[in-house]
């Protein structure tokens, strides 16, 4: 490797997570157990008990690309939305979304390449191409315009050797989304220059604050039918099953898939057979629709609590309200200037046992997003209420102190 | 990536495996189900049912490095053998042994480095360092001396920039083992030059034909206490649980572990929570000892059947009998010259539905090991008997034909 940066958010959560009573650093919807998953079945559902046959199945490696049933159910997720869905054969199962991103970059990007990455986003997405020696340009969202992205700026970043544009929609850490018309413009640009798009749709379809009737509600980028696209996603965020380690990558292009299958062979043989079967069970009706509906309701209710806290402290807390994902990016200021977000998080943890993610450290390479914290609000509502109370007490005590 | 070679054995098995009635391309011991695993518990074993609590556990990400219980049980595997065992904290869980190897190379090897790799071995082990741009030298085992390795030759391969020596013990595809005194000599050499050793011990401790009293029976290379060592292993081969995707890497050196933890964060967050708990269950007494004893018995019985077949055809089949692993590397000759192993395997599959692994394609880069096939004999004995009968019929028909 040319270099591997410290993966700041992973390090942060590993270091501080175990000590936190109120963990608002998490980025997923409240986890359910397998029993709870089973209870989402209906009386006339033949699959009510996924266990009996699973426990009696010899634990061999299973199918290399993932089971047909799971890949078909994932294909159905996309075909519900538009006719441009990938077939089951165009889907490759991975043990989580991270490895799907890893494989896509590892398979397709090399040292002579240029890669453009939407920013801010999950550190993996810009550190991976830099790690394999590619040149990386950041396509920066506009903080003062609700994290809007300007496609004209993207055009200006394209070079003759631009191999890949990496997107993240919905966006970690802001919880915003790239609207449909802008996705179309990005696809048109990529098509014109024959650039591969890798779109991390890890939080898809958790659009809690964009009506289904909104013409700008973003579909999966697969739906535009551009061949040169890879989409990655996972069971971890929207489906309450982070511990079932199933992610996937999908592409319309058999050549891309073939390169990814080969790269994947260097990292794993197959995924967990129990997880594969349970994921297929979770992603089939009626459980699928129930899970999403349940989590949309949870996240909307929780978002209202966070918004109320922010509204009570307008001079010190600002954000662009997230429209998707159970996370948001809050800017904390004091006398109009950003606070030291790392110091703030450390003291908040020490004094109130609340864990947040410091923005400058985990998203800004220590330079950008000073004063920002990522707050996850996907936990059970009562847990969130307690955590927000502790956070609010800290804010009140903190801001009662004179500036040093 | 500088380049990613086609992973030949993965491609071979993915392409041909689904069509084979008799799959002797597999490299692991006959798989058992979770129910069978549970049945290995004893009446006074408090853990008899691992399910009740597991199914009621919320499926969150779980501990980043893997559960304490699993890491402790893995530590115990090594401490049973020698006092130099890694502590639970020195063990990092991965979804299979492949990713453990991947992470070790990705974290520690770069383009300016030189790496020495024992050969023949699993393609991943030399293709990975080449893929990150390192220079790779192969340390070749001597075909005519029972695949013995010459440490003087290894000395001659060391350069000022040699970063890593990659070993594989027991060896895939030969089923041989590096004896203890030779391991000690390798460790001494690596210590002298401050070279990191990565040892793939994926088949450990499946020594079916080396008595425990043999002073040359190899321990884990961790037992020599050299700090600069990484060992990788897995539940897949020796423990009949390939579908429970749990592997690990272990090192005495906290700095190495820290680099691996960071590299791992780019590829995954945690492993399957169900697999983690089941692996901890499998690797605790009494199941652990029963599984190993059962598989040693199975593999010895099966090895005898393969040896009988070879003994019936001494002019066309030769091998160095494997002493560990459920695989062996058989050389097929015709009139004293090696057969075309790829063509042989293709026709054997077509005519008798038996799948073997062609040596030159999957281990020799199309150049070395012509005439060799890897034969896996870890399946149930009756299955093996049928497969060997089909193979023998093919041999008899094949060799009855005149040379073209």
Short mmCIF file of N, CA, C and O in Angstrom, two decimals, chain A residues 133-246:
data_model
loop_
_atom_site.label_atom_id
_atom_site.label_comp_id
_atom_site.label_asym_id
_atom_site.label_seq_id
_atom_site.Cartn_x
_atom_site.Cartn_y
_atom_site.Cartn_z
N UNK A 133 -3.07 4.55 -4.45
CA UNK A 133 -2.15 5.40 -5.20
C UNK A 133 -2.80 6.30 -6.23
O UNK A 133 -2.11 7.00 -6.98
N UNK A 134 -4.14 6.30 -6.29
CA UNK A 134 -4.81 7.19 -7.25
C UNK A 134 -4.77 8.64 -6.74
O UNK A 134 -4.63 8.89 -5.54
N UNK A 135 -4.90 9.57 -7.67
CA UNK A 135 -5.06 10.98 -7.28
C UNK A 135 -6.54 11.21 -6.97
O UNK A 135 -7.41 10.79 -7.74
N UNK A 136 -6.80 11.88 -5.88
CA UNK A 136 -8.18 12.08 -5.45
C UNK A 136 -8.52 13.57 -5.42
O UNK A 136 -7.77 14.37 -4.86
N UNK A 137 -9.62 13.94 -6.07
CA UNK A 137 -10.16 15.31 -5.94
C UNK A 137 -11.47 15.23 -5.18
O UNK A 137 -12.28 14.34 -5.43
N UNK A 138 -11.67 16.17 -4.27
CA UNK A 138 -12.90 16.18 -3.49
C UNK A 138 -13.91 17.13 -4.14
O UNK A 138 -13.58 18.28 -4.46
N UNK A 139 -15.10 16.63 -4.34
CA UNK A 139 -16.21 17.45 -4.87
C UNK A 139 -17.03 17.90 -3.66
O UNK A 139 -17.80 17.14 -3.11
N UNK A 140 -16.80 19.16 -3.28
CA UNK A 140 -17.28 19.61 -1.98
C UNK A 140 -18.71 20.13 -1.99
O UNK A 140 -19.05 21.03 -2.77
N UNK A 141 -19.51 19.60 -1.08
CA UNK A 141 -20.87 20.10 -0.89
C UNK A 141 -20.79 21.47 -0.22
O UNK A 141 -19.84 21.77 0.50
N UNK A 142 -21.81 22.30 -0.47
CA UNK A 142 -21.79 23.67 0.04
C UNK A 142 -22.52 23.74 1.38
O UNK A 142 -23.74 23.65 1.45
N UNK A 143 -21.71 23.94 2.40
CA UNK A 143 -22.20 24.00 3.77
C UNK A 143 -23.34 25.02 3.92
O UNK A 143 -24.32 24.76 4.60
N UNK A 144 -23.18 26.17 3.25
CA UNK A 144 -24.17 27.24 3.45
C UNK A 144 -25.40 27.08 2.57
O UNK A 144 -26.31 27.90 2.62
N UNK A 145 -25.40 26.06 1.74
CA UNK A 145 -26.56 25.85 0.86
C UNK A 145 -27.16 24.47 1.12
O UNK A 145 -27.52 23.74 0.19
N UNK A 146 -27.21 24.10 2.39
CA UNK A 146 -27.83 22.81 2.76
C UNK A 146 -27.09 21.63 2.16
O UNK A 146 -27.69 20.63 1.79
N UNK A 147 -25.76 21.76 2.08
CA UNK A 147 -24.90 20.69 1.55
C UNK A 147 -25.22 20.35 0.09
O UNK A 147 -25.08 19.21 -0.34
N UNK A 148 -25.63 21.37 -0.66
CA UNK A 148 -25.91 21.14 -2.08
C UNK A 148 -24.61 20.90 -2.85
O UNK A 148 -23.55 21.42 -2.48
N UNK A 149 -24.71 20.12 -3.90
CA UNK A 149 -23.56 19.82 -4.76
C UNK A 149 -23.78 20.52 -6.10
O UNK A 149 -24.90 20.54 -6.62
N UNK A 150 -22.71 21.07 -6.65
CA UNK A 150 -22.81 21.84 -7.88
C UNK A 150 -22.20 21.02 -9.03
O UNK A 150 -20.99 20.77 -9.04
N UNK A 151 -23.05 20.61 -9.96
CA UNK A 151 -22.57 19.73 -11.04
C UNK A 151 -21.59 20.46 -11.96
O UNK A 151 -20.69 19.83 -12.54
N UNK A 152 -21.71 21.78 -12.06
CA UNK A 152 -20.72 22.52 -12.85
C UNK A 152 -19.33 22.39 -12.23
O UNK A 152 -18.33 22.29 -12.95
N UNK A 153 -19.29 22.40 -10.92
CA UNK A 153 -17.99 22.20 -10.27
C UNK A 153 -17.45 20.79 -10.55
O UNK A 153 -16.25 20.60 -10.76
N UNK A 154 -18.35 19.82 -10.54
CA UNK A 154 -17.92 18.45 -10.85
C UNK A 154 -17.31 18.39 -12.25
O UNK A 154 -16.26 17.79 -12.47
N UNK A 155 -17.98 19.07 -13.20
CA UNK A 155 -17.45 19.12 -14.57
C UNK A 155 -16.02 19.65 -14.58
O UNK A 155 -15.15 19.15 -15.29
N UNK A 156 -15.80 20.68 -13.78
CA UNK A 156 -14.47 21.30 -13.73
C UNK A 156 -13.41 20.40 -13.14
O UNK A 156 -12.21 20.61 -13.35
N UNK A 157 -13.83 19.39 -12.39
CA UNK A 157 -12.86 18.49 -11.75
C UNK A 157 -12.44 17.34 -12.66
O UNK A 157 -11.44 16.67 -12.41
N UNK A 158 -13.23 17.09 -13.71
CA UNK A 158 -12.94 15.94 -14.58
C UNK A 158 -11.63 16.15 -15.34
O UNK A 158 -11.36 17.24 -15.84
N UNK A 159 -10.80 15.11 -15.36
CA UNK A 159 -9.53 15.14 -16.10
C UNK A 159 -9.54 14.01 -17.12
O UNK A 159 -10.38 13.10 -17.05
N UNK A 160 -8.59 14.02 -18.03
CA UNK A 160 -8.55 12.92 -19.02
C UNK A 160 -8.42 11.54 -18.35
O UNK A 160 -8.91 10.56 -18.89
N UNK A 161 -7.75 11.48 -17.19
CA UNK A 161 -7.56 10.17 -16.55
C UNK A 161 -8.53 9.93 -15.39
O UNK A 161 -8.28 9.10 -14.52
N UNK A 162 -9.65 10.66 -15.38
CA UNK A 162 -10.64 10.42 -14.31
C UNK A 162 -11.29 9.06 -14.54
O UNK A 162 -11.99 8.86 -15.53
N UNK A 163 -11.05 8.15 -13.61
CA UNK A 163 -11.53 6.78 -13.76
C UNK A 163 -12.87 6.59 -13.09
O UNK A 163 -13.72 5.83 -13.55
N UNK A 164 -13.06 7.29 -11.99
CA UNK A 164 -14.24 6.99 -11.17
C UNK A 164 -14.74 8.24 -10.46
O UNK A 164 -13.94 9.08 -10.04
N UNK A 165 -16.08 8.35 -10.37
CA UNK A 165 -16.71 9.34 -9.49
C UNK A 165 -17.36 8.54 -8.36
O UNK A 165 -18.12 7.61 -8.62
N UNK A 166 -17.01 8.89 -7.14
CA UNK A 166 -17.57 8.16 -5.99
C UNK A 166 -18.60 9.04 -5.30
O UNK A 166 -18.30 10.16 -4.86
N UNK A 167 -19.82 8.53 -5.25
CA UNK A 167 -20.93 9.24 -4.62
C UNK A 167 -21.39 8.49 -3.37
O UNK A 167 -21.07 7.31 -3.19
N UNK A 168 -22.16 9.18 -2.57
CA UNK A 168 -22.71 8.60 -1.35
C UNK A 168 -24.09 9.22 -1.18
O UNK A 168 -24.21 10.40 -0.91
N UNK A 169 -25.13 8.41 -1.39
CA UNK A 169 -26.49 8.94 -1.41
C UNK A 169 -27.47 7.91 -0.86
O UNK A 169 -27.58 6.83 -1.42
N UNK A 170 -28.17 8.24 0.27
CA UNK A 170 -28.08 9.42 1.12
C UNK A 170 -26.69 9.55 1.75
O UNK A 170 -25.95 8.58 1.83
N UNK A 171 -26.43 10.78 2.22
CA UNK A 171 -25.07 11.15 2.58
C UNK A 171 -24.77 10.93 4.06
O UNK A 171 -25.51 11.36 4.93
N UNK A 172 -23.66 10.28 4.34
CA UNK A 172 -23.05 10.21 5.66
C UNK A 172 -21.96 11.27 5.67
O UNK A 172 -21.07 11.21 4.82
N UNK A 173 -21.95 12.27 6.53
CA UNK A 173 -22.65 12.39 7.81
C UNK A 173 -23.84 13.33 7.81
O UNK A 173 -24.43 13.53 8.87
N UNK A 174 -24.21 13.93 6.69
CA UNK A 174 -25.18 15.03 6.76
C UNK A 174 -26.63 14.56 6.76
O UNK A 174 -27.53 15.32 7.12
N UNK A 175 -26.88 13.33 6.30
CA UNK A 175 -28.26 12.86 6.22
C UNK A 175 -29.05 13.52 5.10
O UNK A 175 -30.27 13.38 5.03
N UNK A 176 -28.34 14.24 4.24
CA UNK A 176 -29.00 14.87 3.10
C UNK A 176 -29.02 13.87 1.93
O UNK A 176 -28.50 12.76 2.06
N UNK A 177 -29.63 14.28 0.83
CA UNK A 177 -29.71 13.38 -0.33
C UNK A 177 -29.48 14.17 -1.61
O UNK A 177 -29.81 15.35 -1.69
N UNK A 178 -28.88 13.51 -2.58
CA UNK A 178 -28.70 14.14 -3.89
C UNK A 178 -30.01 13.98 -4.65
O UNK A 178 -30.46 12.84 -4.85
N UNK A 179 -30.63 15.09 -5.06
CA UNK A 179 -31.94 14.96 -5.72
C UNK A 179 -31.84 14.27 -7.08
O UNK A 179 -30.79 14.24 -7.70
N UNK A 180 -32.97 13.75 -7.52
CA UNK A 180 -33.03 12.94 -8.73
C UNK A 180 -32.46 13.66 -9.96
O UNK A 180 -31.69 13.07 -10.73
N UNK A 181 -32.83 14.93 -10.14
CA UNK A 181 -32.38 15.63 -11.34
C UNK A 181 -30.86 15.80 -11.33
O UNK A 181 -30.21 15.77 -12.37
N UNK A 182 -30.30 15.96 -10.13
CA UNK A 182 -28.84 16.12 -10.05
C UNK A 182 -28.15 14.78 -10.32
O UNK A 182 -27.11 14.73 -10.98
N UNK A 183 -28.74 13.70 -9.83
CA UNK A 183 -28.20 12.38 -10.16
C UNK A 183 -28.18 12.18 -11.67
O UNK A 183 -27.20 11.68 -12.24
N UNK A 184 -29.28 12.61 -12.31
CA UNK A 184 -29.36 12.45 -13.77
C UNK A 184 -28.25 13.25 -14.45
O UNK A 184 -27.62 12.77 -15.41
N UNK A 185 -27.98 14.44 -13.93
CA UNK A 185 -26.93 15.27 -14.53
C UNK A 185 -25.55 14.64 -14.32
O UNK A 185 -24.69 14.69 -15.21
N UNK A 186 -25.34 14.03 -13.16
CA UNK A 186 -24.06 13.36 -12.90
C UNK A 186 -23.89 12.16 -13.84
O UNK A 186 -22.82 11.95 -14.42
N UNK A 187 -24.97 11.40 -13.99
CA UNK A 187 -24.92 10.24 -14.89
C UNK A 187 -24.62 10.70 -16.32
O UNK A 187 -23.81 10.08 -17.03
N UNK A 188 -25.24 11.80 -16.74
CA UNK A 188 -25.00 12.30 -18.10
C UNK A 188 -23.53 12.69 -18.28
O UNK A 188 -22.91 12.37 -19.30
N UNK A 189 -22.99 13.35 -17.28
CA UNK A 189 -21.57 13.75 -17.34
C UNK A 189 -20.66 12.52 -17.39
O UNK A 189 -19.73 12.44 -18.21
N UNK A 190 -20.95 11.55 -16.53
CA UNK A 190 -20.12 10.33 -16.49
C UNK A 190 -20.23 9.57 -17.81
O UNK A 190 -19.23 9.04 -18.32
N UNK A 191 -21.43 9.53 -18.37
CA UNK A 191 -21.63 8.85 -19.65
C UNK A 191 -20.79 9.52 -20.74
O UNK A 191 -20.10 8.86 -21.51
N UNK A 192 -20.84 10.85 -20.74
CA UNK A 192 -20.11 11.61 -21.76
C UNK A 192 -18.61 11.31 -21.71
O UNK A 192 -17.96 11.21 -22.75
N UNK A 193 -18.08 11.16 -20.49
CA UNK A 193 -16.64 10.96 -20.35
C UNK A 193 -16.27 9.50 -20.09
O UNK A 193 -15.11 9.20 -19.79
N UNK A 194 -17.25 8.60 -20.16
CA UNK A 194 -17.01 7.16 -19.88
C UNK A 194 -16.34 6.95 -18.52
O UNK A 194 -15.37 6.21 -18.40
N UNK A 195 -16.87 7.61 -17.53
CA UNK A 195 -16.33 7.48 -16.17
C UNK A 195 -17.23 6.51 -15.39
O UNK A 195 -18.45 6.58 -15.47
N UNK A 196 -16.60 5.63 -14.63
CA UNK A 196 -17.35 4.71 -13.77
C UNK A 196 -17.88 5.47 -12.55
O UNK A 196 -17.16 6.29 -11.97
N UNK A 197 -19.12 5.21 -12.18
CA UNK A 197 -19.68 5.78 -10.95
C UNK A 197 -19.77 4.66 -9.91
O UNK A 197 -20.33 3.60 -10.17
N UNK A 198 -19.18 4.92 -8.74
CA UNK A 198 -19.42 4.05 -7.58
C UNK A 198 -20.31 4.84 -6.64
O UNK A 198 -19.92 5.92 -6.19
N UNK A 199 -21.50 4.33 -6.36
CA UNK A 199 -22.41 5.05 -5.46
C UNK A 199 -22.70 4.19 -4.23
O UNK A 199 -23.29 3.12 -4.33
N UNK A 200 -22.25 4.70 -3.10
CA UNK A 200 -22.49 4.07 -1.80
C UNK A 200 -23.91 4.44 -1.38
O UNK A 200 -24.18 5.59 -1.02
N UNK A 201 -24.83 3.48 -1.49
CA UNK A 201 -26.23 3.71 -1.11
C UNK A 201 -26.56 2.93 0.17
O UNK A 201 -27.61 2.30 0.30
N UNK A 202 -25.60 3.00 1.09
CA UNK A 202 -25.69 2.23 2.33
C UNK A 202 -26.95 2.59 3.13
O UNK A 202 -27.51 1.74 3.82
N UNK A 203 -27.40 3.84 3.05
CA UNK A 203 -28.57 4.27 3.83
C UNK A 203 -29.87 4.19 3.05
O UNK A 203 -30.94 4.50 3.57
N UNK A 204 -29.78 3.83 1.80
CA UNK A 204 -30.97 3.67 0.98
C UNK A 204 -31.82 2.54 1.54
O UNK A 204 -31.24 1.52 1.94
N UNK A 205 -33.13 2.56 1.60
CA UNK A 205 -34.06 3.61 1.17
C UNK A 205 -34.66 4.37 2.36
O UNK A 205 -35.86 4.60 2.39
N UNK A 206 -33.83 4.79 3.29
CA UNK A 206 -34.35 5.39 4.52
C UNK A 206 -34.62 6.90 4.34
O UNK A 206 -34.04 7.74 5.03
N UNK A 207 -35.51 7.22 3.41
CA UNK A 207 -35.88 8.62 3.17
C UNK A 207 -37.06 8.97 4.07
O UNK A 207 -38.21 8.81 3.69
N UNK A 208 -36.76 9.45 5.26
CA UNK A 208 -37.84 9.69 6.22
C UNK A 208 -38.54 11.02 5.99
O UNK A 208 -39.64 11.22 6.47
N UNK A 209 -37.89 11.94 5.27
CA UNK A 209 -38.48 13.27 5.14
C UNK A 209 -38.56 13.74 3.69
O UNK A 209 -38.52 14.94 3.41
N UNK A 210 -38.64 12.80 2.78
CA UNK A 210 -38.92 13.14 1.38
C UNK A 210 -40.13 12.30 0.97
O UNK A 210 -40.05 11.07 0.95
N UNK A 211 -41.26 12.97 0.67
CA UNK A 211 -42.45 12.19 0.30
C UNK A 211 -42.20 11.35 -0.95
O UNK A 211 -41.41 11.74 -1.81
N UNK A 212 -42.86 10.21 -1.02
CA UNK A 212 -42.70 9.36 -2.20
C UNK A 212 -43.22 10.07 -3.45
O UNK A 212 -42.85 9.72 -4.57
N UNK A 213 -44.06 11.08 -3.25
CA UNK A 213 -44.61 11.82 -4.39
C UNK A 213 -43.67 12.91 -4.89
O UNK A 213 -43.91 13.51 -5.94
N UNK A 214 -42.62 13.19 -4.14
CA UNK A 214 -41.69 14.26 -4.53
C UNK A 214 -40.92 13.82 -5.78
O UNK A 214 -40.23 12.80 -5.75
N UNK A 215 -41.04 14.58 -6.87
CA UNK A 215 -40.34 14.16 -8.10
C UNK A 215 -38.82 14.17 -7.96
O UNK A 215 -38.13 13.54 -8.76
N UNK A 216 -38.31 14.85 -6.95
CA UNK A 216 -36.86 14.89 -6.75
C UNK A 216 -36.36 13.83 -5.76
O UNK A 216 -35.18 13.76 -5.45
N UNK A 217 -37.28 13.01 -5.25
CA UNK A 217 -36.85 11.92 -4.36
C UNK A 217 -35.90 11.01 -5.14
O UNK A 217 -36.26 10.51 -6.21
N UNK A 218 -34.69 10.78 -4.63
CA UNK A 218 -33.72 10.05 -5.45
C UNK A 218 -34.00 8.55 -5.51
O UNK A 218 -34.20 7.92 -4.48
N UNK A 219 -34.00 8.01 -6.72
CA UNK A 219 -34.02 6.55 -6.85
C UNK A 219 -32.59 6.03 -6.70
O UNK A 219 -31.65 6.82 -6.62
N UNK A 220 -32.43 4.73 -6.66
CA UNK A 220 -31.07 4.18 -6.77
C UNK A 220 -30.49 4.64 -8.10
O UNK A 220 -31.19 4.70 -9.11
N UNK A 221 -29.20 4.92 -8.10
CA UNK A 221 -28.58 5.39 -9.35
C UNK A 221 -28.57 4.29 -10.40
O UNK A 221 -28.41 4.56 -11.60
N UNK A 222 -28.81 3.06 -9.99
CA UNK A 222 -28.94 1.96 -10.95
C UNK A 222 -30.10 2.19 -11.91
O UNK A 222 -30.09 1.72 -13.05
N UNK A 223 -31.11 2.93 -11.44
CA UNK A 223 -32.34 3.06 -12.22
C UNK A 223 -32.15 3.89 -13.49
O UNK A 223 -33.00 3.86 -14.37
N UNK A 224 -31.03 4.63 -13.58
CA UNK A 224 -30.81 5.42 -14.80
C UNK A 224 -30.32 4.54 -15.95
O UNK A 224 -30.21 5.01 -17.08
N UNK A 225 -29.97 3.30 -15.64
CA UNK A 225 -29.60 2.37 -16.70
C UNK A 225 -28.19 2.54 -17.23
O UNK A 225 -27.79 1.86 -18.17
N UNK A 226 -27.41 3.44 -16.63
CA UNK A 226 -26.01 3.61 -17.08
C UNK A 226 -25.24 2.35 -16.71
O UNK A 226 -25.27 1.90 -15.57
N UNK A 227 -24.57 1.78 -17.70
CA UNK A 227 -23.93 0.49 -17.49
C UNK A 227 -22.77 0.58 -16.51
O UNK A 227 -22.53 -0.31 -15.69
N UNK A 228 -22.07 1.70 -16.60
CA UNK A 228 -20.80 1.85 -15.91
C UNK A 228 -20.98 2.33 -14.46
O UNK A 228 -20.31 3.26 -14.02
N UNK A 229 -21.91 1.70 -13.77
CA UNK A 229 -22.25 2.09 -12.39
C UNK A 229 -22.10 0.88 -11.47
O UNK A 229 -22.45 -0.24 -11.86
N UNK A 230 -21.58 1.13 -10.28
CA UNK A 230 -21.61 0.11 -9.23
C UNK A 230 -22.33 0.74 -8.05
O UNK A 230 -21.97 1.84 -7.61
N UNK A 231 -23.30 0.03 -7.54
CA UNK A 231 -23.99 0.48 -6.32
C UNK A 231 -23.64 -0.49 -5.20
O UNK A 231 -23.59 -1.71 -5.41
N UNK A 232 -23.37 0.06 -4.02
CA UNK A 232 -23.15 -0.78 -2.84
C UNK A 232 -24.22 -0.48 -1.80
O UNK A 232 -24.70 0.65 -1.70
N UNK A 233 -24.60 -1.51 -1.07
CA UNK A 233 -25.56 -1.29 0.01
C UNK A 233 -25.42 -2.40 1.05
O UNK A 233 -24.52 -3.24 0.96
N UNK A 234 -26.31 -2.40 2.02
CA UNK A 234 -26.13 -3.27 3.18
C UNK A 234 -27.43 -3.46 3.95
O UNK A 234 -28.36 -2.65 3.83
N UNK A 235 -27.45 -4.49 4.75
CA UNK A 235 -28.57 -4.73 5.66
C UNK A 235 -28.42 -3.94 6.96
O UNK A 235 -29.32 -3.91 7.79
N UNK A 236 -27.26 -3.31 7.16
CA UNK A 236 -26.90 -2.82 8.49
C UNK A 236 -27.64 -1.57 8.94
O UNK A 236 -27.88 -1.40 10.12
N UNK A 237 -27.93 -0.66 8.02
CA UNK A 237 -28.39 0.65 8.46
C UNK A 237 -29.91 0.77 8.50
O UNK A 237 -30.48 1.15 9.51
N UNK A 238 -30.57 0.46 7.38
CA UNK A 238 -32.00 0.72 7.27
C UNK A 238 -32.84 -0.43 7.80
O UNK A 238 -34.03 -0.26 8.05
N UNK A 239 -32.22 -1.61 8.00
CA UNK A 239 -33.02 -2.80 8.26
C UNK A 239 -32.85 -3.35 9.68
O UNK A 239 -33.27 -4.48 9.97
N UNK A 240 -32.18 -2.59 10.54
CA UNK A 240 -32.08 -2.97 11.97
C UNK A 240 -31.32 -4.27 12.21
O UNK A 240 -31.50 -4.90 13.24
N UNK A 241 -30.50 -4.68 11.26
CA UNK A 241 -29.81 -5.96 11.40
C UNK A 241 -28.31 -5.81 11.15
O UNK A 241 -27.72 -6.54 10.34
N UNK A 242 -27.68 -4.88 11.85
CA UNK A 242 -26.26 -4.62 11.64
C UNK A 242 -25.40 -5.85 11.90
O UNK A 242 -24.38 -6.06 11.25
N UNK A 243 -25.83 -6.68 12.86
CA UNK A 243 -25.04 -7.86 13.22
C UNK A 243 -25.15 -9.00 12.22
O UNK A 243 -24.37 -9.94 12.27
N UNK A 244 -26.16 -8.93 11.34
CA UNK A 244 -26.24 -9.87 10.21
C UNK A 244 -25.39 -9.23 9.12
O UNK A 244 -25.82 -8.29 8.46
N UNK A 245 -24.18 -9.71 8.94
CA UNK A 245 -23.21 -8.99 8.11
C UNK A 245 -23.40 -9.32 6.63
O UNK A 245 -22.67 -10.13 6.06
N UNK A 246 -24.39 -8.65 6.06
CA UNK A 246 -24.66 -8.85 4.64
C UNK A 246 -24.71 -7.50 3.93
O UNK A 246 -25.51 -6.63 4.29
#
